[in-house]
Amino acid sequence: MKQDKEIPLKEAAKITKGPYRNFPMVPRVVFGPGSFDQLGEILGPHRSSPDAPVIFLVDDVFTNSALIERIPVQFNDRTILISADKEPKTGQVDALVSQIKEDFKELPSAVVGIGGGTLLDLAKAVAIMLNNEGSSAKYQGWDLVHNPAVYHVGIPTISGTGAEVSRTTVLLGPEKKLGINSDFTPFDQVVLDPDLLQGVPKEQWFYTGMDCYIHCIESLNGTYLNAFSQSYGEKALELCEEVFLSDISASESRDKLMMASWHGGMSIAYSQVGVAHAMSYGLSYLLGTRHGIGNCLVFQHLGEFYPEGVAMFKKMMKKHDIQLPKGICEHLTDEQYNTMIKVSLGMVPLWENALGKDWAKYITPEKLKSIYQKI
């Protein structure tokens, strides 16, 4: 194995002056306990006709739950229960779009995602593909979508991914794991109801919350850092520290984590994530590792990149008695390692944010393999 070059200290922000990206944001958001019950009122003005249904994509963990009964179904609306056990795929999006177009004469009035990052990403992708031709796989990348999405609403039931506010929908495709990053991706409306976070299993709560925490560390330590990203990232990090390191009430924790997720997602609008996300994409693509735990599995070994962030992460793990799985990559073949490495190295903006434009001088396949072997 050839010797890795020493990774240089990151320099100050490198965003050049103009032209600046005119990024879209979620135009409408309602926050507060019980705000889910305003959904019917929110959707009303957007119903174009009784034959243009609202499609509710809901995490199947809510099957036979009280939440299902609260969904404001009217006319020929449809509720589709979807498992979030696996990362969302382009084929899954294409199948949902095909089913909806076949079953209804008119395009839906709205698509509503209710769940965690998987369901929110599926809702964004389905809303886009109902108005764009071909497979969703051909839109994986930056600014490849040309037609506006169907009106779409995001309702998170777990906090951390930032999917409720981001301009991307991350999908596993036949050749890569990559988001549909476009101005048409963000939700038209988000409903932030902290009461919906009750009952989330502890480990899932932690892993998804750490997605937000790692967003912050990577954004605040990146070469793309600027005052816009910094202001949101610092607030999100402060909230994460309160949630995961201090002793606050359950209701306050839900409120603060929901807002940490929102601010964390906003922090990367003008910035990017970094090493952990780039490498976790390789894990997800090859092994189907869920995004939150994938980030944690990688981040624990990134002390040379984010020393203070990793130290605090391990402190949070200890406080909440979280034991990460071991031996995930123990029996992988060289070909499998190479697949993960290829996917990871393809995340150029993430590496550039982490280490600057010359990142490829320091991040070699051997370097990545040595980290994957520790997982």
XYZ file of C-alpha atoms in Angstrom:
375
model
C 0.000 0.000 0.000
C 1.465 3.341 -0.959
C 1.980 5.979 1.690
C -0.842 8.489 1.912
C 0.117 12.118 1.528
C -0.360 14.248 4.591
C -3.756 15.905 4.507
C -3.357 19.675 4.781
C -5.278 21.894 7.139
C -8.344 23.332 5.479
C -8.126 26.938 4.463
C -10.773 29.623 4.869
C -13.992 29.668 2.856
C -13.431 29.462 -0.885
C -16.773 30.494 -2.333
C -15.873 33.073 -4.946
C -17.727 36.326 -5.475
C -20.780 35.988 -7.725
C -22.736 34.864 -9.487
C -24.452 33.500 -6.386
C -26.872 30.596 -6.552
C -30.466 31.661 -6.055
C -31.553 28.656 -4.025
C -35.224 27.958 -3.298
C -36.418 27.323 0.237
C -39.575 25.778 1.601
C -42.082 28.637 1.167
C -44.506 27.583 3.894
C -44.002 25.835 7.227
C -46.177 25.323 10.275
C -44.609 24.307 13.591
C -46.191 23.225 16.839
C -47.623 20.295 18.803
C -50.820 19.087 17.161
C -50.202 21.016 13.932
C -50.708 17.799 11.939
C -54.435 18.337 12.380
C -54.236 21.426 10.155
C -53.283 19.265 7.161
C -56.798 19.108 5.698
C -57.091 22.884 5.831
C -53.655 23.246 4.213
C -54.462 20.867 1.357
C -57.918 22.294 0.603
C -56.898 25.187 -1.690
C -54.637 22.893 -3.706
C -57.279 20.322 -4.645
C -57.880 20.912 -8.351
C -60.851 18.528 -8.667
C -62.393 15.445 -7.005
C -60.699 13.337 -9.691
C -57.243 14.709 -8.856
C -56.396 12.849 -5.644
C -53.994 13.576 -2.853
C -51.474 10.741 -2.568
C -50.316 10.094 1.004
C -47.061 8.126 1.206
C -46.835 6.914 4.801
C -44.270 4.869 6.733
C -45.847 1.466 7.319
C -44.792 1.607 10.970
C -48.062 3.547 11.371
C -50.231 0.696 10.060
C -53.383 0.445 12.226
C -52.247 3.429 14.286
C -54.237 6.461 15.372
C -52.193 8.593 12.960
C -53.718 6.810 9.960
C -57.190 7.769 11.176
C -56.130 11.425 11.376
C -55.064 11.667 7.732
C -57.628 13.950 5.994
C -58.620 11.587 3.185
C -61.317 12.870 0.806
C -62.863 11.820 -2.518
C -60.583 9.233 -4.142
C -57.423 10.119 -2.209
C -55.060 7.217 -1.644
C -52.894 6.279 1.305
C -49.925 4.092 0.355
C -48.045 2.425 3.218
C -44.348 1.962 2.498
C -41.615 0.218 4.469
C -38.696 2.440 5.446
C -36.459 -0.529 6.266
C -34.422 0.044 3.114
C -33.043 3.129 1.392
C -35.367 4.590 -1.303
C -34.574 3.391 -4.822
C -35.090 4.821 -8.288
C -36.969 1.664 -9.279
C -39.321 2.126 -6.329
C -40.024 5.723 -7.385
C -40.672 4.674 -10.981
C -43.067 1.919 -9.872
C -45.048 4.312 -7.659
C -45.329 6.895 -10.448
C -46.441 4.255 -12.930
C -49.056 2.925 -10.499
C -50.474 6.383 -9.802
C -50.682 7.327 -13.485
C -52.366 4.031 -14.314
C -54.938 4.245 -11.523
C -56.029 7.872 -11.917
C -57.267 9.879 -14.891
C -55.806 13.148 -13.613
C -52.475 13.967 -12.051
C -52.653 14.169 -8.257
C -53.408 17.493 -6.665
C -50.678 16.804 -4.136
C -48.195 14.251 -2.833
C -47.747 14.101 0.943
C -44.843 12.286 2.607
C -45.336 11.215 6.238
C -42.375 9.558 7.921
C -38.621 9.824 8.181
C -36.057 10.689 5.529
C -36.941 7.696 3.354
C -40.607 8.665 3.039
C -39.812 12.362 2.607
C -37.325 11.597 -0.159
C -39.803 9.274 -1.870
C -42.506 11.953 -1.735
C -40.201 14.549 -3.283
C -39.059 12.153 -6.000
C -42.584 10.961 -6.873
C -43.837 14.563 -7.058
C -41.014 15.394 -9.470
C -41.413 12.331 -11.660
C -45.185 12.746 -12.076
C -44.329 15.783 -14.214
C -41.103 14.580 -15.855
C -40.551 11.832 -18.409
C -38.460 8.677 -18.122
C -36.835 6.988 -15.159
C -35.879 8.868 -12.024
C -32.363 7.445 -12.451
C -31.658 9.872 -15.290
C -32.301 12.824 -12.963
C -29.757 11.768 -10.324
C -27.370 14.694 -10.265
C -27.450 18.450 -10.113
C -30.082 20.575 -11.881
C -31.276 17.951 -14.376
C -35.022 18.446 -13.701
C -36.798 20.795 -16.122
C -40.497 20.615 -15.195
C -41.980 21.682 -11.838
C -43.033 18.964 -9.417
C -46.604 18.299 -8.359
C -47.467 20.242 -5.176
C -45.863 18.291 -2.331
C -45.934 18.366 1.459
C -43.431 16.927 3.936
C -44.365 15.803 7.447
C -41.407 14.341 9.387
C -42.121 11.806 12.125
C -38.449 11.520 13.109
C -35.860 14.295 13.106
C -32.308 14.571 11.872
C -31.979 14.011 8.137
C -32.964 17.530 7.099
C -34.898 15.961 4.200
C -37.855 18.188 5.089
C -35.942 21.307 4.029
C -33.270 20.185 1.539
C -33.267 20.562 -2.258
C -32.267 16.960 -2.803
C -33.908 13.552 -2.682
C -31.296 10.849 -2.209
C -31.973 7.637 -4.137
C -30.201 4.340 -4.730
C -30.000 3.896 -8.486
C -28.761 1.036 -10.668
C -25.304 2.634 -10.888
C -25.011 5.050 -7.968
C -26.488 6.514 -4.812
C -27.100 10.166 -5.583
C -29.765 12.773 -5.042
C -32.076 14.483 -7.465
C -30.735 17.939 -6.657
C -32.912 20.608 -8.216
C -34.836 23.817 -7.615
C -38.051 21.794 -7.978
C -37.176 19.305 -5.220
C -37.950 21.256 -2.008
C -41.366 20.794 -0.459
C -44.018 23.459 -1.061
C -45.223 22.999 2.510
C -43.767 21.393 5.631
C -45.664 20.502 8.804
C -43.432 20.242 11.881
C -45.418 18.595 14.655
C -43.139 17.508 17.538
C -45.873 15.229 18.894
C -45.290 12.924 15.908
C -41.802 12.098 17.238
C -43.188 10.262 20.261
C -42.488 6.542 20.358
C -39.429 6.520 18.112
C -37.088 3.653 19.182
C -33.997 4.914 21.021
C -31.362 3.694 18.553
C -33.276 5.042 15.552
C -33.686 8.367 17.378
C -29.946 8.482 18.018
C -28.767 7.478 14.536
C -31.095 9.900 12.786
C -30.210 12.672 15.208
C -26.526 12.021 14.540
C -27.172 12.569 10.834
C -28.030 16.148 11.802
C -25.027 16.435 14.132
C -22.646 15.147 11.444
C -24.208 17.562 8.906
C -23.197 20.371 11.229
C -19.649 19.171 11.856
C -18.988 18.654 8.148
C -20.555 21.951 7.097
C -18.835 24.024 9.798
C -15.435 22.478 9.014
C -15.768 22.645 5.224
C -14.039 24.830 2.667
C -17.441 25.987 1.394
C -18.253 27.575 4.751
C -19.806 31.040 4.625
C -21.865 33.221 6.962
C -25.176 31.820 5.659
C -24.183 28.197 6.287
C -22.378 29.013 9.500
C -25.345 30.759 11.123
C -27.644 27.780 10.570
C -24.959 25.179 11.298
C -23.946 26.727 14.607
C -27.541 26.888 15.796
C -28.183 23.279 14.766
C -25.018 22.148 16.559
C -26.028 24.034 19.703
C -29.432 22.332 19.665
C -27.853 18.894 19.095
C -25.607 19.393 22.099
C -28.621 20.287 24.231
C -30.586 17.256 23.049
C -27.811 14.660 23.300
C -25.622 15.934 26.139
C -27.897 17.788 28.573
C -30.793 16.553 30.679
C -33.958 18.129 29.294
C -37.556 16.963 29.225
C -38.822 14.638 26.515
C -41.114 17.286 25.037
C -38.338 19.892 24.967
C -36.003 17.353 23.380
C -38.521 16.673 20.596
C -39.001 20.378 19.904
C -35.274 21.115 19.842
C -34.307 18.107 17.715
C -36.988 18.980 15.164
C -35.541 22.489 14.864
C -31.957 21.168 14.843
C -32.888 19.048 11.825
C -34.415 22.080 10.092
C -31.380 24.285 10.743
C -28.979 21.472 9.851
C -30.683 21.025 6.494
C -30.545 24.760 5.883
C -26.842 24.868 6.747
C -25.918 22.851 3.664
C -28.062 24.841 1.210
C -25.059 27.082 0.521
C -22.516 24.546 1.715
C -22.064 20.775 1.642
C -21.454 17.769 3.816
C -18.144 15.941 3.844
C -16.125 12.779 4.447
C -18.636 10.781 6.503
C -21.460 11.286 4.027
C -19.253 10.561 1.022
C -18.131 7.262 2.535
C -21.526 6.282 3.924
C -22.935 6.485 0.393
C -20.581 3.627 -0.494
C -21.859 1.557 2.428
C -25.484 2.216 1.491
C -24.961 1.391 -2.172
C -23.205 -1.920 -1.551
C -24.724 -3.156 1.699
C -28.006 -1.247 1.955
C -26.877 0.320 5.220
C -29.374 2.899 6.428
C -28.132 6.461 6.075
C -28.092 7.462 9.745
C -26.261 4.436 11.063
C -23.974 4.464 8.011
C -22.827 7.962 8.882
C -22.172 6.873 12.470
C -20.220 3.792 11.401
C -17.905 5.933 9.292
C -17.723 9.016 11.516
C -16.333 7.140 14.527
C -13.119 6.576 12.513
C -12.664 10.127 11.189
C -10.687 11.664 14.018
C -7.952 12.884 11.663
C -10.528 14.931 9.742
C -12.855 16.079 12.540
C -11.048 15.524 15.883
C -13.309 17.629 18.115
C -16.483 16.464 16.379
C -15.586 12.778 16.730
C -14.660 13.220 20.391
C -18.062 14.783 21.114
C -19.818 12.083 19.079
C -18.239 9.386 21.254
C -19.289 11.302 24.359
C -22.883 11.314 23.064
C -22.697 7.579 22.354
C -21.487 6.904 25.897
C -24.206 9.047 27.494
C -26.950 7.186 25.632
C -25.296 3.745 25.858
C -25.165 3.256 22.085
C -23.132 0.322 20.792
C -22.398 0.464 17.065
C -22.312 -2.818 15.119
C -18.861 -4.207 14.376
C -17.417 -6.309 11.573
C -19.713 -4.872 8.895
C -16.959 -4.943 6.269
C -15.015 -7.867 7.715
C -15.718 -10.382 4.959
C -15.926 -8.145 1.903
C -13.980 -9.007 -1.230
C -11.597 -6.646 -2.997
C -14.241 -6.196 -5.689
C -16.808 -5.141 -3.098
C -14.379 -2.693 -1.498
C -13.694 -1.253 -4.935
C -17.434 -0.756 -5.516
C -17.795 1.210 -2.280
C -14.692 3.239 -3.043
C -15.897 4.088 -6.556
C -19.252 5.318 -5.240
C -17.559 7.352 -2.519
C -14.991 8.968 -4.819
C -17.819 9.971 -7.148
C -19.143 12.407 -4.524
C -16.863 15.191 -5.747
C -18.626 18.221 -4.150
C -18.496 16.517 -0.747
C -14.759 15.833 -0.987
C -14.106 19.333 -2.278
C -15.976 20.814 0.661
C -14.054 18.605 3.077
C -10.540 19.166 1.724
C -10.590 21.725 -1.089
C -10.134 21.453 -4.836
C -6.966 19.359 -4.491
C -8.681 16.677 -2.419
C -7.789 13.887 -4.881
C -4.097 14.337 -4.040
C -4.779 13.128 -0.517
C -7.762 10.787 -0.725
C -6.662 7.595 -2.451
C -8.484 4.260 -2.881
C -6.025 2.805 -0.387
C -6.908 5.495 2.140
C -10.629 4.804 1.841
C -10.155 1.050 2.011
C -8.168 1.384 5.230
C -11.093 3.254 6.822
C -13.754 0.863 5.503
C -11.758 -2.082 6.915
C -12.201 -0.674 10.434
C -15.998 -0.745 10.175
